[in-house]
Amino acid sequence: MIHSLFLINHTGDIFLEKHWKSVISRSVCDYFFEAKEKAEDPENVPPVLYTPHHYLVSIYRGKLFFLSVIQTEVSPLFVIEFLHRVADIFQDYFGECSEAVIKDNVVIVYALLEEMLDNGFPLATESNVLKEMIRPPTILRSVVNTLTGGSNVGDTLPAGQLSNIPWRRAGVKYTNNEAYFDVIEEIDAIVDKSGTTVFAEIQGVIEACVRLTGMPDLTLSFMNPRLLDDVSFHPCVRFKRWESERVLSFIPPDGNFRLMSYHVSSQNLVAIPVYVKQNISFLETGACGRLDITIGPKQTMGKMVEGLKVTIHMPKMVLSVNLTATQGTHTYDLTAKVLVWDVGKLNPQKLPNLRGSLSMQSGAPKPEDNPSINMDLKIQQLAISGLKVSRLDMHGEKYKPFKGVKYLTKAGKFQVRT
Amino acid sequence: MSASSAFNEEKMGSSSVGEAEYAYDPVSGKIFSSDYNRHDDLKEMLDSNKDSLKLEAMKRIVAMIARGKNASDLFPAVVKNVACKNIEVKKLVYVYLVRYAEEQQDLALLSISTFQRGLKDPNQLIRASALRVLSSIRVTIIVPIMMLAIKEAASDMSPYVRKTAAHAIPKLYSLDPEQKDQLIEVIEKLLADKTTLVAGSVVMAFEEVCPERIDLIHKNYRKLCNLLIDVEEWGQVVIINMLTRYARTQFLNPNLNESLLEDGGSGDKTFYGSDEDEDDDEKENKEKAEAAALAKRKPYVMDPDHRLLLRNTKPLLQSRNAAVVMAVAQLYFHLAPKAEVGVIAKALVRLLRSHSEVQFVVLQNVATMTIRRRGMFEPYLKSFYIRSTDPTLIKILKLEVLTNLANETNISTILREFQTYIKSMDKDFVAATIQAIGRCATNIGEVRDTCLNGLVQLLSNRDELVVAESVVVIKKLLQMQPEKHSDIIKHMAKLTDNIQVPMARASILWLIGEYCEHVPKIAPDVLRKMAKSFTYEEDIVKLQILNLAAKLYLTNSKQTKLLTQYVLNLAKYDQNYDIRDRARFIRQLIVPTEKSGALSKYAKKLFLALKPAPVLESPFKDRDHFQLGSLSHLLNAKAGGYQELPDWPEAAPDPSVRNVEVPEWTKCSSREKRKEKKVEKPFYSDSEGESGPTESADSETNSASASDSASDSEQSRSSSESEESDEGSESEEEKENKNKKKVVKKAVKESESEQSSEEENRKLEKKIKQQEKDSETVSDDEESDSESSQSTSEDSESEAEVKKKAPVSRTPPKPVKKEKKEMSLLDLDDFEPATSPQVTPISTLLSNSLVTDLEGLSLSDSVLAPSTITPSGTLKSYELLHRITGEGLSVEYCFGRQPFSPDANMVAVQLQFTNNSTSETKNLHMKDVKLQSGMRVKEFPEIELLPAGDTASAVMGIDFCDSTQAANLQLCTSTRKFFVSIQPPVGELMRPVFLTENEFKREQGQLMGMNELTEKLILDAKYRNEHAIVQRVTTAAHLSRVPCGSDNECRFAGRTVTSGSLVLVTVATGEEGVAQLTVNCEKMVIGTMLVKDILLALTQ
């Protein structure tokens, strides 16, 4: 199983190491650095590397590499999934998963890693259980700690590990009992040059924030559960009930968690909320090109499209851009060759437009292909698939919780080919 | 400063981190004087009485460890605090201890007594944590202590402590492998544990210590399967992987029969093309041989334990943990019957939404799976489309999957997609795309020319890499059929002036040399140019120049003799010894001298031998001998500790080893007991050769699955007698049940005193009697009749012909049905291949369509005679291709209304080709273009020759997706292409279903409101009788009659072919020919169209 873990920043410094079995010299990382050098882009580093004595499995999260060393056969997804879980836990504890934050909280991080794996095999990976053993840092607590010399290591024993519902800590108490559910849907689409949809699908997640006293047993039901084609659940969801009744029945973990993710059946047509009229051309003669992009609403279900953002990865020979936007701001990153146009709200009366010229390296050949356009957008109070939560019931506790459901549609991997 | 930092660097390597540490350490000022005393302050703090000071010191020490600094010299000071009361300090001390105990073994022993005390603590959590730390200390001397502690903990009251004990086992094993035997005892004990908490950890220990002791699993197998869903996710992964291996050793291969048949049985293909009468004898022989083989083989019956595993792992496909999903996927891939593997595709496609690392691993596995089971991922083709933002690694893997998925039907979409990829800015990816196009072209003959043309166009691309890659791929493609493409070779010859990439240049030269006979004028000129630039070329190019020269010398020595000499001379003095060697070798071979050996005679044979075309294969071929999802599979090399996936056993080991005896005194809950018994029951009955509930369910799915691919007729035929007898017995039961139902109904109907139903009953009674009769009583007449039908009932095509023949020979449709029923009875009653050799092969053939036949049977019982089968005379045929536009070829089509056996979701379309021209038409086949999204087509087998004036017929399947939109197709002959379209009337988009009156009413009740359409009409006086109505409705739509209590109502039911939505039709007649037509259908569009059509049919 997992032998050691190294945290490496993007410049290649190893700033944390943890060994669960005997110590492995950090020189093993040299193989990784070699691969990283070769790959240029950190995203292109192969997640699994082979060295004479070890196998290196790494993930890239938040500009950090989580590099684990293994010695014997183990499912690579097992390791990858675990590493992501580690990163998730850091995020959960510190709000972000960055080098600075990990360095600042090195003792907590170390204690967490100690609890998460035993002899390389995962022991406690539920955030609720871990939080019982190691308290996450809060401003108040850190002030108190500096004054009293206390630490974040909990003085209670992790009773959660013993219970049948390891994801929920015992003895939760709140004065305001509330349960919020966010239904977030993402549209993944590839739209081709002519505006026809090559491929589109909707992926959704239900993120929950549950702060309820005691051991509540919740049941969430949908108006139209048939829409859901493929689902995956948090372990707390009772699968049998879903199979038979199409309701989500569960004892929730405390705090924030992802209740389920789903895929909307592909038979349903996917509504594409915006259309893009684009014209990007590079002139054969003279080192320049033209760009003209207009965005308009298509099927927005009467809602406002917000947070509209257009990202274009330009060909390498585009040196600079000279564009004017009727709305929003645009920036061009000269080194990464990325044009970002932050449009904001989409006004159907006055369609946003970005046009102007691109100046290119002289002498360089005209690029083969036009760059594709990546879209980002948000529509509040709408789940584009039409999924609706019908009700939430609670059993097992007497009080009346405050309940809320929010819908949000976003663009996922939304790409317009040009 | 410099001294200490140098020290630091030496030890730790990274100086920048070291400096950061000094800046961070507030007390660093004190320690510059001496390296050895640099931790004095920390020691002081640790020695103090204040917990807060100790804690502060420990925090700093842990931070040092985390950064990879050496803090081993603090060991004595830290170890003293192991007994500290403060739990925070204690935990940090543990961290330190585990890290450094190995280096300071003697000192570490000081701490042992503390843990030993901890092991006796009344609090389970303290016991567990003491064991955890104790077992983590890698000091050999304490092995006996550890062993003792583990043994004790393994029988602890608390499952959490037992879990910790399981975790400790592999730790001890790695410390001292000699303890293996004792540890196995502990593992055996813990495996019997009934709590979910322990299960995952102990299986992990099992895998690390004694994976070969599969016998330990037997008794716990069923328990593990049942607990699985409640085990924590990481444990699930380990257990599933282990159970995959276990199942491979204990159960029989569920796909065994298929794989055997796949090797031998290619009968299908030859059958399609050949004339029936000619090789009837041959076929019969083959059938006999096959039947004999089938008889020899034992019937496959899935072990109920095998089924249990498959059933209990399936819900885990919904896990949020990618590793669990992958583990289940590989389990299904390696263990499930072919028909059931499909369920994993959706889950794996879902994982593609996850992090790119997860995608990477999943795509690797999908790539391997697609080679073996392409059909599984075909519906998800678009999920593998590539985005420009994907990392290159992912892009290339997706490309691999797309290439594997390519087949005749989807190749056009895939190629269109590839076209966009070629323009990508990512050049590695473009190169891979070109390779992929090459592979598609080799695998799919139809598109080879298209691909080749596309690649030739790429030769004028501006990017050199693209051109080079294309050249290499074109070279491989041309090797398959060089004669046709001399112009491409010429074109490529011109490219030598421009292309600089060595590999591409070498490829072009090789091509020209190989096919110099096709380009006799250009080749010498190319050699001339190359000779000029010889000295500047790369080595691989030089070698190919030599080859070219040699080949030209052999074929065209007059023009090239001097040139060859020149090149050989240049090569003689080359710096590279390979080239010098090659030159020497070639000179000796081709240039005749006095002393040239015997070989030179054969020079031409040596150089100009026909070379086999390269096979472009997926790099993922044959990777599936590694267990999917494993590290070894990913690396395509055996990783340390990899457990081979064993081959299926020839004969199943004794399944009784998995029986768990449940002694009376155990305190297991009654529910559990019941569960155990449930599992065991089918197993016992199994030995008697009778099928328990699980198996029959299985055989059902097996036969139901006979719809996926073209090979399934083969598959189900091969699925041996057992399945068939299963089916048979089932069907008998079914029928009996139905008969019973009918009897009940009879009573009801009698009270209503309806004549028609009485008639029906009489018929029924007759049938029951017939069932009781022996097969021998079947009249000769019928037997011979049945034989002729059996020999042809192998696939739907011939079946159709039988049906067509039926009315011609004036045989009413009924007897055909009846005799088929006899057939199934025959198999049941005396199923003994030895006694009735004639019958057996026939029955094996029939098994394929048995299910559908039986369906038809049940219809024939209830539906009035005219509606059972629509005689082909009333089938309306439509024109597909007029003989003028078709230049003599005319094509008509009609909807045969028989199930399309290769795919139940398709509508069978019968095509009738007539060649009215004076010359023969060759290679009639079909290409699909411009299909509406979702539509699928199963082409008819190519008609190789249609002589002038002749007719031929063929059956194709179209999945119209329940829409009446036309399927646009391309009909090709060897010389021409015709664009044709087939538009189905709405009535053909459904198939009849059998419903009872009550079922009909209930379903109708559910399809009210928007789903119900009603229309009033007036019937013509001639057509007011029931018979006419039934005839007209069934002609308009492929529905079956539903028995009905009142005599002024006719009811019909069917399901749409693709989605299986119910279609219910009611015609209620009233006074004076006033009638009301009601259609209930979930699909409103279908409903509206159907109303229109039936209305038209009734009022015409």
CSV table of C-alpha atoms in Angstrom, one decimal, chain A residues 191-410:
chain,number,residue,atom,x,y,z
A,191,VAL,CA,-20.4,23.1,-30.3
A,192,ASP,CA,-19.0,23.0,-33.7
A,193,LYS,CA,-18.2,25.8,-36.1
A,194,SER,CA,-21.6,26.0,-37.5
A,195,GLY,CA,-23.3,26.2,-34.2
A,196,THR,CA,-24.6,22.7,-34.1
A,197,THR,CA,-24.1,20.7,-30.9
A,198,VAL,CA,-21.7,17.9,-31.4
A,199,PHE,CA,-22.1,16.6,-27.9
A,200,ALA,CA,-23.9,17.8,-24.9
A,201,GLU,CA,-24.7,16.4,-21.5
A,202,ILE,CA,-25.7,17.5,-18.1
A,203,GLN,CA,-23.9,16.5,-15.0
A,204,GLY,CA,-25.2,17.5,-11.6
A,205,VAL,CA,-24.3,17.4,-8.0
A,206,ILE,CA,-26.2,18.0,-4.9
A,207,GLU,CA,-24.0,19.7,-2.3
A,208,ALA,CA,-25.4,19.8,1.1
A,209,CYS,CA,-24.8,21.8,4.2
A,210,VAL,CA,-26.5,20.2,7.1
A,211,ARG,CA,-26.3,21.6,10.6
A,212,LEU,CA,-28.7,19.6,12.6
A,213,THR,CA,-28.7,18.5,16.3
A,214,GLY,CA,-28.6,14.9,17.2
A,215,MET,CA,-29.1,12.0,14.8
A,216,PRO,CA,-31.5,13.2,12.2
A,217,ASP,CA,-32.7,10.8,9.5
A,218,LEU,CA,-33.5,12.7,6.4
A,219,THR,CA,-35.5,11.8,3.3
A,220,LEU,CA,-35.1,13.9,0.2
A,221,SER,CA,-37.5,13.3,-2.7
A,222,PHE,CA,-37.6,14.6,-6.2
A,223,MET,CA,-40.5,15.7,-8.4
A,224,ASN,CA,-39.0,13.9,-11.4
A,225,PRO,CA,-36.4,11.4,-10.3
A,226,ARG,CA,-36.7,9.6,-13.7
A,227,LEU,CA,-34.5,12.3,-15.1
A,228,LEU,CA,-31.6,10.9,-13.3
A,229,ASP,CA,-29.8,8.4,-15.4
A,230,ASP,CA,-26.7,7.5,-13.6
A,231,VAL,CA,-26.0,8.4,-10.0
A,232,SER,CA,-23.3,8.1,-7.4
A,233,PHE,CA,-23.9,8.6,-3.7
A,234,HIS,CA,-22.2,9.6,-0.5
A,235,PRO,CA,-21.9,6.4,1.5
A,236,CYS,CA,-24.6,7.7,3.9
A,237,VAL,CA,-27.3,7.2,1.3
A,238,ARG,CA,-29.3,4.0,1.5
A,239,PHE,CA,-29.0,2.5,-1.9
A,240,LYS,CA,-31.9,0.1,-1.4
A,241,ARG,CA,-34.4,2.8,-0.8
A,242,TRP,CA,-33.2,4.6,-3.9
A,243,GLU,CA,-33.6,1.5,-5.9
A,244,SER,CA,-37.1,0.8,-4.8
A,245,GLU,CA,-38.6,4.3,-4.2
A,246,ARG,CA,-36.3,6.8,-5.9
A,247,VAL,CA,-35.8,8.8,-2.7
A,248,LEU,CA,-32.6,9.7,-0.9
A,249,SER,CA,-32.8,8.5,2.6
A,250,PHE,CA,-29.8,9.2,4.8
A,251,ILE,CA,-28.3,10.2,8.1
A,252,PRO,CA,-26.2,13.1,7.0
A,253,PRO,CA,-22.7,13.9,8.0
A,254,ASP,CA,-22.3,17.0,10.0
A,255,GLY,CA,-21.4,20.1,7.9
A,256,ASN,CA,-20.7,20.3,4.2
A,257,PHE,CA,-20.6,17.3,2.0
A,258,ARG,CA,-21.6,16.1,-1.5
A,259,LEU,CA,-24.7,14.1,-1.2
A,260,MET,CA,-24.9,12.8,-4.7
A,261,SER,CA,-23.7,13.4,-8.2
A,262,TYR,CA,-25.8,12.4,-11.2
A,263,HIS,CA,-25.9,12.3,-14.9
A,264,VAL,CA,-29.1,13.3,-16.7
A,265,SER,CA,-30.2,10.7,-19.2
A,266,SER,CA,-28.9,11.4,-22.6
A,267,GLN,CA,-32.3,11.0,-24.2
A,268,ASN,CA,-33.3,14.4,-23.0
A,269,LEU,CA,-32.3,17.2,-25.2
A,270,VAL,CA,-29.8,19.5,-23.5
A,271,ALA,CA,-30.8,23.1,-23.6
A,272,ILE,CA,-27.8,25.2,-24.6
A,273,PRO,CA,-28.3,28.6,-22.9
A,274,VAL,CA,-26.2,30.8,-25.2
A,275,TYR,CA,-25.0,30.9,-28.7
A,276,VAL,CA,-21.7,32.3,-29.9
A,277,LYS,CA,-21.3,34.0,-33.2
A,278,GLN,CA,-17.6,34.1,-33.9
A,279,ASN,CA,-15.3,35.0,-36.6
A,280,ILE,CA,-11.6,34.5,-36.0
A,281,SER,CA,-9.4,34.7,-39.0
A,282,PHE,CA,-5.7,34.9,-39.6
A,283,LEU,CA,-4.7,36.7,-42.8
A,284,GLU,CA,-2.4,34.9,-45.1
A,285,THR,CA,-0.4,38.0,-45.8
A,286,GLY,CA,0.8,40.4,-43.1
A,287,ALA,CA,1.1,39.4,-39.6
A,288,CYS,CA,-2.3,40.0,-38.3
A,289,GLY,CA,-5.7,38.4,-37.7
A,290,ARG,CA,-9.2,39.5,-36.9
A,291,LEU,CA,-11.4,38.4,-34.1
A,292,ASP,CA,-15.1,39.1,-33.7
A,293,ILE,CA,-17.2,37.4,-31.1
A,294,THR,CA,-20.8,38.0,-30.2
A,295,ILE,CA,-22.7,36.1,-27.5
A,296,GLY,CA,-26.5,35.9,-27.4
A,297,PRO,CA,-29.0,34.0,-25.4
A,298,LYS,CA,-30.5,30.9,-26.8
A,299,GLN,CA,-32.5,28.8,-24.3
A,300,THR,CA,-32.2,30.5,-21.0
A,301,MET,CA,-35.7,29.5,-19.6
A,302,GLY,CA,-36.3,33.2,-19.0
A,303,LYS,CA,-33.5,33.5,-16.5
A,304,MET,CA,-30.6,35.9,-16.5
A,305,VAL,CA,-27.3,34.5,-17.7
A,306,GLU,CA,-24.5,35.8,-15.4
A,307,GLY,CA,-20.8,35.3,-14.9
A,308,LEU,CA,-20.3,35.0,-18.6
A,309,LYS,CA,-16.6,34.5,-19.3
A,310,VAL,CA,-14.9,33.6,-22.5
A,311,THR,CA,-11.4,32.0,-22.5
A,312,ILE,CA,-9.4,31.4,-25.7
A,313,HIS,CA,-6.1,29.7,-25.9
A,314,MET,CA,-4.4,31.6,-28.7
A,315,PRO,CA,-1.8,30.0,-31.0
A,316,LYS,CA,1.7,30.7,-30.0
A,317,MET,CA,2.4,33.2,-32.8
A,318,VAL,CA,-0.2,35.7,-31.6
A,319,LEU,CA,1.9,38.4,-29.9
A,320,SER,CA,-0.7,40.8,-28.8
A,321,VAL,CA,-4.3,41.7,-29.2
A,322,ASN,CA,-6.0,45.0,-29.9
A,323,LEU,CA,-9.6,44.5,-29.1
A,324,THR,CA,-12.6,46.5,-27.9
A,325,ALA,CA,-15.4,45.0,-26.0
A,326,THR,CA,-18.9,46.5,-25.8
A,327,GLN,CA,-19.3,45.1,-22.4
A,328,GLY,CA,-16.9,43.7,-19.7
A,329,THR,CA,-13.2,43.6,-19.7
A,330,HIS,CA,-10.7,41.5,-21.5
A,331,THR,CA,-7.1,40.6,-20.8
A,332,TYR,CA,-4.5,38.8,-22.7
A,333,ASP,CA,-1.8,36.9,-20.9
A,334,LEU,CA,1.3,37.3,-23.1
A,335,THR,CA,3.2,34.3,-21.8
A,336,ALA,CA,0.4,31.8,-21.6
A,337,LYS,CA,-1.3,33.2,-24.7
A,338,VAL,CA,-4.6,33.1,-23.1
A,339,LEU,CA,-7.3,35.7,-23.9
A,340,VAL,CA,-9.9,36.1,-21.2
A,341,TRP,CA,-13.0,38.2,-21.7
A,342,ASP,CA,-15.0,38.7,-18.6
A,343,VAL,CA,-18.4,39.7,-19.9
A,344,GLY,CA,-20.6,39.5,-16.8
A,345,LYS,CA,-24.3,39.6,-17.3
A,346,LEU,CA,-25.8,38.9,-20.6
A,347,ASN,CA,-28.2,41.6,-21.7
A,348,PRO,CA,-30.5,40.2,-24.4
A,349,GLN,CA,-31.2,43.8,-25.7
A,350,LYS,CA,-27.6,44.6,-26.2
A,351,LEU,CA,-25.6,41.6,-27.1
A,352,PRO,CA,-22.0,41.7,-25.9
A,353,ASN,CA,-19.4,41.9,-28.6
A,354,LEU,CA,-15.6,41.7,-28.7
A,355,ARG,CA,-13.8,42.6,-31.9
A,356,GLY,CA,-10.5,43.8,-33.0
A,357,SER,CA,-7.3,42.7,-34.5
A,358,LEU,CA,-4.6,40.2,-33.4
A,359,SER,CA,-1.0,41.0,-34.2
A,360,MET,CA,1.2,38.0,-34.9
A,361,GLN,CA,4.8,37.3,-35.0
A,362,SER,CA,6.0,38.3,-38.5
A,363,GLY,CA,7.4,35.6,-40.6
A,364,ALA,CA,5.6,32.9,-38.7
A,365,PRO,CA,3.3,30.8,-40.8
A,366,LYS,CA,-0.4,31.3,-40.4
A,367,PRO,CA,-1.8,28.9,-37.8
A,368,GLU,CA,-3.5,25.8,-39.0
A,369,ASP,CA,-6.6,26.1,-37.0
A,370,ASN,CA,-8.6,28.6,-35.1
A,371,PRO,CA,-8.4,28.3,-31.4
A,372,SER,CA,-11.5,27.0,-29.7
A,373,ILE,CA,-13.5,29.1,-27.3
A,374,ASN,CA,-14.2,28.0,-23.8
A,375,MET,CA,-17.3,29.4,-22.1
A,376,ASP,CA,-18.1,30.0,-18.5
A,377,LEU,CA,-21.5,31.0,-17.3
A,378,LYS,CA,-23.9,30.8,-14.5
A,379,ILE,CA,-27.7,30.8,-14.3
A,380,GLN,CA,-29.1,31.3,-10.8
A,381,GLN,CA,-32.3,29.6,-9.6
A,382,LEU,CA,-32.4,27.1,-12.5
A,383,ALA,CA,-31.5,23.5,-12.9
A,384,ILE,CA,-31.3,23.2,-16.6
A,385,SER,CA,-32.4,19.6,-16.7
A,386,GLY,CA,-35.6,20.5,-14.9
A,387,LEU,CA,-34.8,18.5,-11.8
A,388,LYS,CA,-36.8,19.6,-8.8
A,389,VAL,CA,-36.6,18.7,-5.2
A,390,SER,CA,-40.1,18.1,-4.0
A,391,ARG,CA,-39.6,17.7,-0.2
A,392,LEU,CA,-37.3,17.0,2.6
A,393,ASP,CA,-38.6,15.1,5.6
A,394,MET,CA,-36.8,14.5,8.9
A,395,HIS,CA,-37.3,11.7,11.3
A,396,GLY,CA,-35.7,10.8,14.6
A,397,GLU,CA,-35.5,14.3,16.0
A,398,LYS,CA,-38.3,16.5,17.5
A,399,TYR,CA,-37.3,20.0,16.4
A,400,LYS,CA,-38.3,21.7,13.2
A,401,PRO,CA,-35.2,22.4,11.0
A,402,PHE,CA,-34.9,25.3,8.6
A,403,LYS,CA,-34.7,23.9,5.1
A,404,GLY,CA,-33.6,25.4,1.8
A,405,VAL,CA,-32.9,24.3,-1.7
A,406,LYS,CA,-31.0,26.4,-4.2
A,407,TYR,CA,-30.5,25.7,-7.9
A,408,LEU,CA,-27.7,26.7,-10.1
A,409,THR,CA,-26.7,26.0,-13.6
A,410,LYS,CA,-23.1,26.4,-14.7
